[in-house]
Short mmCIF file of C-alpha atoms in Angstrom, two decimals:
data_model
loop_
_atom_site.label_atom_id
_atom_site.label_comp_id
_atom_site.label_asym_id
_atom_site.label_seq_id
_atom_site.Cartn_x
_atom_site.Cartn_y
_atom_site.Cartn_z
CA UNK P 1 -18.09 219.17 176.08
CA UNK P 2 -15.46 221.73 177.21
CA UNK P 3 -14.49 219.58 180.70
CA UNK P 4 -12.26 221.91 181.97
CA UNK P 5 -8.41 222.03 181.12
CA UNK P 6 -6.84 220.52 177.78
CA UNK P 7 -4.44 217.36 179.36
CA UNK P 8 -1.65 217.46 177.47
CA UNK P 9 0.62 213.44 177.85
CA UNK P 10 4.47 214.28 176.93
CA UNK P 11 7.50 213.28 177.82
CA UNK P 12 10.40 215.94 177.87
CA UNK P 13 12.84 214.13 175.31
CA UNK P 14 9.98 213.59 173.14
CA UNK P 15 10.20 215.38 170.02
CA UNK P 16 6.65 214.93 168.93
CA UNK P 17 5.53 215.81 172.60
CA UNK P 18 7.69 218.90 172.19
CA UNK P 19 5.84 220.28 168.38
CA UNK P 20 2.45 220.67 170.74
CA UNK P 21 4.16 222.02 174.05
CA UNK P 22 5.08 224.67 171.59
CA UNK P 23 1.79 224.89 169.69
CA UNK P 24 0.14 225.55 172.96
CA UNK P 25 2.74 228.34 174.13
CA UNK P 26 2.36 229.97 170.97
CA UNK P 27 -1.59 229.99 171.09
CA UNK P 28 -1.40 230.85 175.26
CA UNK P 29 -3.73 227.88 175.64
CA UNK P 30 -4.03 227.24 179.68
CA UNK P 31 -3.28 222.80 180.06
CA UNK P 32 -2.44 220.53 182.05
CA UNK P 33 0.42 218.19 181.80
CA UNK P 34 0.55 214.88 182.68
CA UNK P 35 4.06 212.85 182.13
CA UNK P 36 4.51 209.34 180.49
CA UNK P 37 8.14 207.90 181.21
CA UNK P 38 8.97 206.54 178.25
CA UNK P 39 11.87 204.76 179.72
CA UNK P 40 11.34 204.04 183.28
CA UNK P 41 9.39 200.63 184.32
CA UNK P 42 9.80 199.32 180.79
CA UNK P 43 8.48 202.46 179.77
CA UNK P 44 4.95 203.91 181.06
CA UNK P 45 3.13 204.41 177.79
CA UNK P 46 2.80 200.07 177.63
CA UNK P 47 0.71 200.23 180.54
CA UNK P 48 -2.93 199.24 179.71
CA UNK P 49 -4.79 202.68 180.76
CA UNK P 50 -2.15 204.91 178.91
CA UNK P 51 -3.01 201.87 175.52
CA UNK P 52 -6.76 202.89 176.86
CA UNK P 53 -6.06 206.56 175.61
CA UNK P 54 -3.36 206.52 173.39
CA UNK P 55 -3.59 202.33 171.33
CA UNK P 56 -0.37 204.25 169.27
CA UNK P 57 1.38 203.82 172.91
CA UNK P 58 3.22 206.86 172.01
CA UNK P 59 3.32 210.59 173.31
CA UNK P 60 1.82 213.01 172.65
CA UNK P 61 -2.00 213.03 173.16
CA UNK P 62 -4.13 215.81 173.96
CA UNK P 63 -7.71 215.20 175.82
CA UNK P 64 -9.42 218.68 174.97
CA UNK P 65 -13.14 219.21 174.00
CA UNK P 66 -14.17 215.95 175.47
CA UNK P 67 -12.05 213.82 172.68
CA UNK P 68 -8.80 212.46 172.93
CA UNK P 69 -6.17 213.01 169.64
CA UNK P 70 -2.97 211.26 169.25
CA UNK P 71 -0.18 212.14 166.19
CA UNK P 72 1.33 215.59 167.31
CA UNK P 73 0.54 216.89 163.69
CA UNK P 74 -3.25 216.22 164.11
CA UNK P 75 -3.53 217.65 166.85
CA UNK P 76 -1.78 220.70 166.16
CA UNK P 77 -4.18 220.77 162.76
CA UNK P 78 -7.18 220.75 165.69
CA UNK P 79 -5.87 223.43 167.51
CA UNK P 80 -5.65 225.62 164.38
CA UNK P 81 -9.26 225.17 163.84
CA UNK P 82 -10.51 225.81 167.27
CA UNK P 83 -8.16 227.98 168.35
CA UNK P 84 -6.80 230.23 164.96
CA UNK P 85 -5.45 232.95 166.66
CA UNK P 86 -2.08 233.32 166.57
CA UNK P 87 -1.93 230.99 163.31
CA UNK P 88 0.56 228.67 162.38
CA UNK P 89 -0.59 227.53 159.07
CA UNK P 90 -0.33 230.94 156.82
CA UNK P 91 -3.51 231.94 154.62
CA UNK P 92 -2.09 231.51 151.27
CA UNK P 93 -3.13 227.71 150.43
CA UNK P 94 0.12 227.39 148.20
CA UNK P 95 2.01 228.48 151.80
CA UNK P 96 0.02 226.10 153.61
CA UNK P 97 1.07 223.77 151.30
CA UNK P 98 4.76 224.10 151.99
CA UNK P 99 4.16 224.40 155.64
CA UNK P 100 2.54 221.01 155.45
CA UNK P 101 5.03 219.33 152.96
CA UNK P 102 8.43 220.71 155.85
CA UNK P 103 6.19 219.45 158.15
CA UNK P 104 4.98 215.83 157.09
CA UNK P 105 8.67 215.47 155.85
CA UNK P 106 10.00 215.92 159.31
CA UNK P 107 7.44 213.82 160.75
CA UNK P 108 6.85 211.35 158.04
CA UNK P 109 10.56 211.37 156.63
CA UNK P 110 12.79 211.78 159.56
CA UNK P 111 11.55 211.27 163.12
CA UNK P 112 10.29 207.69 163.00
CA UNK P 113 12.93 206.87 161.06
CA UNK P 114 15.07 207.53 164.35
CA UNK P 115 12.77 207.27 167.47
CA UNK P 116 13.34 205.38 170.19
CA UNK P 117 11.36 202.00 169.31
CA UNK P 118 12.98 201.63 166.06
CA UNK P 119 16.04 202.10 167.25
CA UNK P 120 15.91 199.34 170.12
CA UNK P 121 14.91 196.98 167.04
CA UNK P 122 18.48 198.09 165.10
CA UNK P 123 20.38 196.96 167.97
CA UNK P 124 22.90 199.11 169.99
CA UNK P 125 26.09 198.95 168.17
CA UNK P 126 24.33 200.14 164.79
CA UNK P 127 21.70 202.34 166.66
CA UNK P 128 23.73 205.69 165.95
CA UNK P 129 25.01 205.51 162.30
CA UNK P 130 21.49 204.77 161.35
CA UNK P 131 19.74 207.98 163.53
CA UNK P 132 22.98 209.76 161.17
CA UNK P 133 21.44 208.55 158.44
CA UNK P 134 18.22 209.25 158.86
CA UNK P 135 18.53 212.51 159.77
CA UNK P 136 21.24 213.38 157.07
CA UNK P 137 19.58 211.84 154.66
CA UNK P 138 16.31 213.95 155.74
CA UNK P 139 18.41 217.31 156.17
CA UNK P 140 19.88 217.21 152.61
CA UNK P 141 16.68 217.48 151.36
CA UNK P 142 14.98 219.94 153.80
CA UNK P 143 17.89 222.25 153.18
CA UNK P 144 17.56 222.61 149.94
CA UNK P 145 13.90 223.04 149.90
CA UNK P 146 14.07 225.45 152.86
CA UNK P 147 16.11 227.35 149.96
CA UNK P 148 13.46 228.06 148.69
CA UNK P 149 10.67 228.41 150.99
CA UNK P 150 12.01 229.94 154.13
CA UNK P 151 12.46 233.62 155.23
CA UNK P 152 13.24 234.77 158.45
CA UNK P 153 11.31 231.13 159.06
CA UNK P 154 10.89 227.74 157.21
CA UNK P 155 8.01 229.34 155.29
CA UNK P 156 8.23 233.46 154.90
CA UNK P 157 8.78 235.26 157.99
CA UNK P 158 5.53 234.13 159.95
CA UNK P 159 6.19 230.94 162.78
CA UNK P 160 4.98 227.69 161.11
CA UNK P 161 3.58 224.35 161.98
CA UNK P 162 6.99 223.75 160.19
CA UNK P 163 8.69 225.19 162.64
CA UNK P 164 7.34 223.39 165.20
CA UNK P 165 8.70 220.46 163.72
CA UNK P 166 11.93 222.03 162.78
CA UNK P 167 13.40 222.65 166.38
CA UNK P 168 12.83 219.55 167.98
CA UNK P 169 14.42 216.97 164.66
CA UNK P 170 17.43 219.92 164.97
CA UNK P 171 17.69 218.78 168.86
CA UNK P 172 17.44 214.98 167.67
CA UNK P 173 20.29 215.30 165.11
CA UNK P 174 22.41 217.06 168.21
CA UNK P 175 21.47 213.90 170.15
CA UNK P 176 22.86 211.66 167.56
CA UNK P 177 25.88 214.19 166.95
CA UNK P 178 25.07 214.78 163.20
CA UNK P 179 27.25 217.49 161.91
CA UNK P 180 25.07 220.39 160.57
CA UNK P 181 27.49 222.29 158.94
CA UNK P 182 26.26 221.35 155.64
CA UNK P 183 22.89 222.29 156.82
CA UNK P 184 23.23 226.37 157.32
CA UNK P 185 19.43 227.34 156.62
CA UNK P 186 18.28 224.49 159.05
CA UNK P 187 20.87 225.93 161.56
CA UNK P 188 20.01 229.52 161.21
CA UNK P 189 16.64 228.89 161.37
CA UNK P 190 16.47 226.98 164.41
CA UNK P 191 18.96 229.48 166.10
CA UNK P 192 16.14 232.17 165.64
CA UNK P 193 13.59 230.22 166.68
CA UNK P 194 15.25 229.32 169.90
CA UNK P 195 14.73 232.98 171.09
CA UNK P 196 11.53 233.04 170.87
CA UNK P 197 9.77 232.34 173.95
CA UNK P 198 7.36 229.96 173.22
CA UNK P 199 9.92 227.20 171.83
CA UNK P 200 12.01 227.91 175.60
CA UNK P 201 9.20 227.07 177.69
CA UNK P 202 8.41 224.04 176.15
CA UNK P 203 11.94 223.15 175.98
CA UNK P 204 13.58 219.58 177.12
CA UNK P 205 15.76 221.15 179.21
CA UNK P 206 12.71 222.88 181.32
CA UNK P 207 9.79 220.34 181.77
CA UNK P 208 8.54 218.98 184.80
CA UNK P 209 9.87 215.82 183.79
CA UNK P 210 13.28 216.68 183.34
CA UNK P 211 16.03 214.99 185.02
CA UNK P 212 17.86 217.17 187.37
CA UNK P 213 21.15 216.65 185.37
CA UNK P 214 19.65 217.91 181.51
CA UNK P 215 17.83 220.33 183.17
CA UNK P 216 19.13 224.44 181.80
CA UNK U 1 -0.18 230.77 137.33
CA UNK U 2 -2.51 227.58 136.05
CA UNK U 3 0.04 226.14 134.05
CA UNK U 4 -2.08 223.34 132.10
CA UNK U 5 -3.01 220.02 133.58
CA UNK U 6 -1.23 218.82 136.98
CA UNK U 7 1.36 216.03 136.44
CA UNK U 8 1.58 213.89 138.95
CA UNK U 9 5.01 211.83 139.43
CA UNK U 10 4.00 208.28 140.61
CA UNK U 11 5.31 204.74 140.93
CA UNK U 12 2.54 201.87 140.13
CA UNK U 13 3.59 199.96 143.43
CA UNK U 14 4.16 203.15 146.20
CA UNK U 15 1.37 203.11 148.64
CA UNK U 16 1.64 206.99 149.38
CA UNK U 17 1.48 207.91 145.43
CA UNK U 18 -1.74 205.41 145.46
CA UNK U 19 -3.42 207.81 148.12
CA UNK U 20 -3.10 210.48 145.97
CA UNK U 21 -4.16 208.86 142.47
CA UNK U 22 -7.63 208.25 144.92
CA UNK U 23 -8.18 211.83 145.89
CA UNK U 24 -7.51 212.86 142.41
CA UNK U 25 -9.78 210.45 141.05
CA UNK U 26 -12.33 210.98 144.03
CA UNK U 27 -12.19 214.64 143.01
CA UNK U 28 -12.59 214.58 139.14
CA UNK U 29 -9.48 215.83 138.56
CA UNK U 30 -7.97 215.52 135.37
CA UNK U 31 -3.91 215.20 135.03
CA UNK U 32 -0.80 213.47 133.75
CA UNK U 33 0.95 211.01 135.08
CA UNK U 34 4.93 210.41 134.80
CA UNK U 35 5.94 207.02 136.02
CA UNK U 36 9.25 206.75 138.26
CA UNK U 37 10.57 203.64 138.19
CA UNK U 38 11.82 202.69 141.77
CA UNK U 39 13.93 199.82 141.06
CA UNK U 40 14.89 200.34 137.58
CA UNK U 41 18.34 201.99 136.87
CA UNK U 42 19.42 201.65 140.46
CA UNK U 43 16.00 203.63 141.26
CA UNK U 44 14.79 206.68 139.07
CA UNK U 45 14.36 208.73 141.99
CA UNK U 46 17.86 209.52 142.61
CA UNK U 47 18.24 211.21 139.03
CA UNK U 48 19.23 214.48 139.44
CA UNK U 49 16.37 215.90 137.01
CA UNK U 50 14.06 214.23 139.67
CA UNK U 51 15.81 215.39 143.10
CA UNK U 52 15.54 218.78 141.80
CA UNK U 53 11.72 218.03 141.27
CA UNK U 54 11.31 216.53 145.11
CA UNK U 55 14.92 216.53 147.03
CA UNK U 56 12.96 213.66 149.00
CA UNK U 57 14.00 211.71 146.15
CA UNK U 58 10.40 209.90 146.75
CA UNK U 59 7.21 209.99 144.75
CA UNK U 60 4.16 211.07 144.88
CA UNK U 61 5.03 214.48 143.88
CA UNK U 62 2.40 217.19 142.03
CA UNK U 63 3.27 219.80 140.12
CA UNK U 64 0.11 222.14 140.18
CA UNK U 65 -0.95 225.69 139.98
CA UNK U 66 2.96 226.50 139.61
CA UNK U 67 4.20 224.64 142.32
CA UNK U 68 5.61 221.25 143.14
CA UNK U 69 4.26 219.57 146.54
CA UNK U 70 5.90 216.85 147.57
CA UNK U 71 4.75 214.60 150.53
CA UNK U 72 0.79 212.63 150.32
CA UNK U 73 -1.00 214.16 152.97
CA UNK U 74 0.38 217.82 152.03
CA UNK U 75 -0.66 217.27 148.55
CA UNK U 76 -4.34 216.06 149.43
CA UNK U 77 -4.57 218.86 152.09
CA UNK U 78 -3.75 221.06 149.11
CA UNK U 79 -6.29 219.61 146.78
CA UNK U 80 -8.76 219.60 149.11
CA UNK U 81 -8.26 223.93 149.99
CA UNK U 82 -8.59 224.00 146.79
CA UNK U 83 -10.68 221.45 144.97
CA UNK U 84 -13.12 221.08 147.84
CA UNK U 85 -15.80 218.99 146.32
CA UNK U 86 -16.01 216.23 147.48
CA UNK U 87 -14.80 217.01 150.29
CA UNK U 88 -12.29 214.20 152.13
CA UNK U 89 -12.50 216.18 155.52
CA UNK U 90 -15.31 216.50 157.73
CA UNK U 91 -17.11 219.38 158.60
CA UNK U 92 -17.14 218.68 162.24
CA UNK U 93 -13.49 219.72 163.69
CA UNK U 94 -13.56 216.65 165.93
CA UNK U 95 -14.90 214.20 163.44
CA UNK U 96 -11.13 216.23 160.93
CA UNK U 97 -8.93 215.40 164.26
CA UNK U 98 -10.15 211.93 163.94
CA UNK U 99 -9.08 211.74 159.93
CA UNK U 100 -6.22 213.18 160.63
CA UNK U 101 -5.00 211.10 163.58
CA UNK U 102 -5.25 207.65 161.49
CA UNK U 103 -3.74 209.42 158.33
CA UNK U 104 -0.80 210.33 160.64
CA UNK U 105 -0.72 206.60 161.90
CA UNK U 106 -0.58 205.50 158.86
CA UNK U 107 1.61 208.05 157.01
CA UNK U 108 4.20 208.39 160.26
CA UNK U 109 3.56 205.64 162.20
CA UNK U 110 3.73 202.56 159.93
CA UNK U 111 4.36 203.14 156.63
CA UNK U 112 7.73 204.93 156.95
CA UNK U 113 9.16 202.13 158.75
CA UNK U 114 8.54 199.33 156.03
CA UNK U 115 9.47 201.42 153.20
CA UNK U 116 11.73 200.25 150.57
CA UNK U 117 14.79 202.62 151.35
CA UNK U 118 14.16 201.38 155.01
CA UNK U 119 13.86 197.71 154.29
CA UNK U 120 16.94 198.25 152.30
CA UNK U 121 18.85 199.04 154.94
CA UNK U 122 17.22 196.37 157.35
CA UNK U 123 18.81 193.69 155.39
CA UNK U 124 17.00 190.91 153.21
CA UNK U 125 17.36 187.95 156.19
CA UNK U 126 15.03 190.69 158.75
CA UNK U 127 13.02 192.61 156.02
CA UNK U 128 10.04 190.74 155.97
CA UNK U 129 10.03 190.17 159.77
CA UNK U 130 10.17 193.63 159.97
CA UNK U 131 7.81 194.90 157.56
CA UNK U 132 5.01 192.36 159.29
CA UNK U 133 6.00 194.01 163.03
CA UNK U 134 6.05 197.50 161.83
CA UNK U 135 2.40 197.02 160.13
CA UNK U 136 0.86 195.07 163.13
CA UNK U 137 1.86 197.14 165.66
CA UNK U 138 0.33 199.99 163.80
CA UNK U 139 -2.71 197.93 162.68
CA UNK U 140 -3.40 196.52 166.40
CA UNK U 141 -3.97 200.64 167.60
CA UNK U 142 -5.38 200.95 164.02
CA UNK U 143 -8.19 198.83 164.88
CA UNK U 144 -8.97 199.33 168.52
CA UNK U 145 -8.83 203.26 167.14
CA UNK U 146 -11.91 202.38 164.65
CA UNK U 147 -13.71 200.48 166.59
CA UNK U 148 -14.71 204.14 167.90
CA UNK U 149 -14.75 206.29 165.06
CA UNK U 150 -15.74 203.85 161.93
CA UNK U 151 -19.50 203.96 160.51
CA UNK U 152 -19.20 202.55 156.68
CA UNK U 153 -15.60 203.70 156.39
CA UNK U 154 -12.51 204.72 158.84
CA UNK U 155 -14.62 207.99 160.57
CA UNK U 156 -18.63 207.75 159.38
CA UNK U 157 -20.15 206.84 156.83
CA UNK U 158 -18.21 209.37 154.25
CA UNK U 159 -14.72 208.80 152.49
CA UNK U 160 -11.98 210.76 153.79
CA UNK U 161 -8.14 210.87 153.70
CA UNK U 162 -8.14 208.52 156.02
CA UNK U 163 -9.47 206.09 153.80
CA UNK U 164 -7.27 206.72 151.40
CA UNK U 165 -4.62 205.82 153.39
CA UNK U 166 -6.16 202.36 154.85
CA UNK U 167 -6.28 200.94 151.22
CA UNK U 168 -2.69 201.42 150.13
CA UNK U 169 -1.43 199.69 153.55
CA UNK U 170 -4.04 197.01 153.73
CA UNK U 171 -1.88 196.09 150.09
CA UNK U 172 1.19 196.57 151.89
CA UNK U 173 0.22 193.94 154.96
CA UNK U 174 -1.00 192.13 151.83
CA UNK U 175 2.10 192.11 150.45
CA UNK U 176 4.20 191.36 153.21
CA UNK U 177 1.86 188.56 154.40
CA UNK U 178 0.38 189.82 157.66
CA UNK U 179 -2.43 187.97 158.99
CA UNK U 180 -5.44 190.22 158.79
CA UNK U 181 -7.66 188.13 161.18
CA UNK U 182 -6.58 189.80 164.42
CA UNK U 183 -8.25 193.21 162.63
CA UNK U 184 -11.91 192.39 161.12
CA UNK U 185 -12.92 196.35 161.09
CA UNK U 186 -9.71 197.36 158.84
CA UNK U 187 -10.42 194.29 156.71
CA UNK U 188 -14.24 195.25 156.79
CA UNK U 189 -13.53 198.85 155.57
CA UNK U 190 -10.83 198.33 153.00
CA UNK U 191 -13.01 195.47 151.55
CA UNK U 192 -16.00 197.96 151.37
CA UNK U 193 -14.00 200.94 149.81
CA UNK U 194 -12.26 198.57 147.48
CA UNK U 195 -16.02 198.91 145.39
CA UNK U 196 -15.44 201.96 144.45
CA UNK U 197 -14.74 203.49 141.34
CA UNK U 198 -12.11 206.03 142.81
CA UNK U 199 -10.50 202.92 144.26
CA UNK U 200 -10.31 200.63 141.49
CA UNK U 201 -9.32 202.78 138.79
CA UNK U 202 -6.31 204.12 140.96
CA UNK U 203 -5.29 200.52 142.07
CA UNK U 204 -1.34 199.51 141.05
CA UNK U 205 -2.83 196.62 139.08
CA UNK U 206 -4.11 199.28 136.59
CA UNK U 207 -1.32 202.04 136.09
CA UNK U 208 0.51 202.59 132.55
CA UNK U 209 3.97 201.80 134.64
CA UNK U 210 1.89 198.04 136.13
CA UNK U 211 4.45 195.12 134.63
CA UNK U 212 2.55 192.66 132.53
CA UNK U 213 2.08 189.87 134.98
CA UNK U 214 0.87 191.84 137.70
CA UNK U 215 -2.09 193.70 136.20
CA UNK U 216 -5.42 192.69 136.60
#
C-alpha cells in the first residue's frame, strides 16, 4: 500500500499545516507538498475534489500508506506509530500524558477558537479582540502549566508533539499582536525551539507557497 | 504513587466530561466523582481551588496515579496506556488514524466552537444560530467521513474513542435543535451505542449533579 511519496496538503499561514511540516522534518520523512490557497478563489479547500479528500475542508491532510488522514494531531499520532524514530511522544505514559494534554489544549483550546473561518463569522471590526482573547485566555493557562511540565521544552528536555503545537499558536498570537510578556515560559520556549532546524524549514516564512513579501 | 481511587471532576451537562465517564465505565474503572457546577456561583470553574486543579478552568479533569490530566482525549489516551482492556484503539495503525481523525473533528473541530464560554461571548440573539452552523458543518464531513470507515460503530464493528465522542455531540445537536436527517449514519451509530451499558449509565440524565427535572 506504500504508493510512493507521503502528499502532504498545507498552506504556509496554516498553523495546523505547520505542526506536521515540522513532524516530518523532525522524523526526515521524504513528501511531497501540494498547496491549498486558503484565501485565493474563495479559498481552494471549498472546491469539490479537495471536499473529496479532506470533507473537514481544512489543511492539513496527509495521503501516506494508501489512506488519507485529516486533523494535524492524528496524523502526527500516525506518524509516531509508523515511523517512531526520532519520537515525539516521550516513553513515560504520565509524560505522554502531559504532552497530549499541551497539545489538545492548543489545538482544542486555542486555535479554533481563532482560525480563519470563525473569525469571518465574528465580523471584521471585532475579529481581533476576540483572536486576543482566545489566545490570552489560552496562554494564562498554558503558562502556568508549562510551570510545571516544561524543561529545556514544554515537557522535559526532549522535542514534543507539544512543541509542535507550541510554535505555530506563538506565531498566531504575534499575528493578532497579543502581548506575551506575561507569558515568559511560552516565550522562552518557543525562542529555543526556533533554532532548531526542523521548526525553520517548515517555517511560514519559507514554503513554496509563500508570498514573495512574508517570505525570510 | 497510586494514591487511592481516581476522582474525576465533572459537570452532568459537559459533553467532553461525558466522554470520559464512558471510557471509565467502558473500562471498569472504579472512581469518585466531584461535580463542578458550570453555571452556579458565576461558574465553579473559575474558583481558584479549581484553576489550580486545571488552569483551563474546564472540566473533565482526573486526578490519577499522582497526577492531574486535564483535557478528554489526553485523559482517555492515558487510560487506555494504561488500563488497556478494553481497548478503545485499534490494533491496526490505520484503522487508530481513523479514531483519531473523528475524535479530533469532534474535540477541535466542532465542539470548541459551540461551547458555553464561546456562546457566551457570541451573544444570546446569534448563539443558537451559531451552535446549529458550527455542529453541521462538522456533522456534514462527519458523515461523508463514516460512510467509509463505520461497520456497527464510527470505525468497525468495535467501540472506540471515537465513539465516545459521537454520543456527547449527537446531545449537543440535540440540544441545540439541529436537524439530524441530512446525517442517517451518525444518527444510526449514536442510536446503536446509546444500548449500551457504558453509555447509559454515564448519560447526564443520570449523574449525582443531574437537576431534578431533567433526569430520567
Amino acid at each position: 500500500m506504500q504508493a510512493g511519496k507521503p502528499i502532504l496538503y498545507s498552506y504556509f499561514r496554516s498553523s495546523c499545516s505547520w505542526r506536521v511540516r515540522i513532524a516530518l522534518a523532525l522524523k526526515s520523512i521524504d513528501y511531497e507538498m501540494v498547496t491549498v490557497n486558503l484565501i485565493k478563489d474563495g479559498g481552494q479547500q471549498f472546491s469539490e475534489e479537495f471536499q473529496a479528500l479532506n470533507p473537514m475542508k481544512q489543511v492539513p491532510a496527509l495521503k501516506i500508506d494508501g489512506i488519507t488522514i485529516g486533523q494535524s494531531l492524528a496524523i502526527i499520532e500516525y506518524l509516531e506509530e509508523t515511523r517512531p524514530t526520532p519520537r515525539l511522544l516521550p516513553q513515560d505514559p504520565k509524560k505522554r500524558a502531559h504532552v497530549r494534554m499541551i497539545s489538545d489544549l492548543i489545538a482544542s483550546g486555542i486555535q479554533p477558537l481563532q482560525n480563519l473561518s470563525v473569525l469571518k463569522q465574528v465580523g471584521q471590526e471585532k475579529q481581533l479582540s476576540w483572536a486576543q482573547q482566545a489566545i490570552s485566555s489560552g496562554f494564562n493557562a498554558l503558562e502556568r502549566i508549562l510551570q510545571s511540565t516544561a524543561g529545556k521544552y514544554c515537557v522535559g528536555d526532549e522535542v514534543s508533539m507539544a512543541d509542535l503545537c507550541l510554535v505555530p499558536q506563538v506565531a498566531n498570537a504575534d499575528r493578532y499582536k497579543v502581548d506575551l510578556t506575561p507569558y515568559p515560559t511560552i516565550s522562552r520556549i518557543s525562542k529555543s525551539l526556533l533554532t532548531l532546524e526542523a521548526f525553520q524549514v517548515s517555517h511560514p516564512c519559507r514554503q513554496p507557497d509563500t508570498p514573495p513579501e512574508l517570505r525570510a
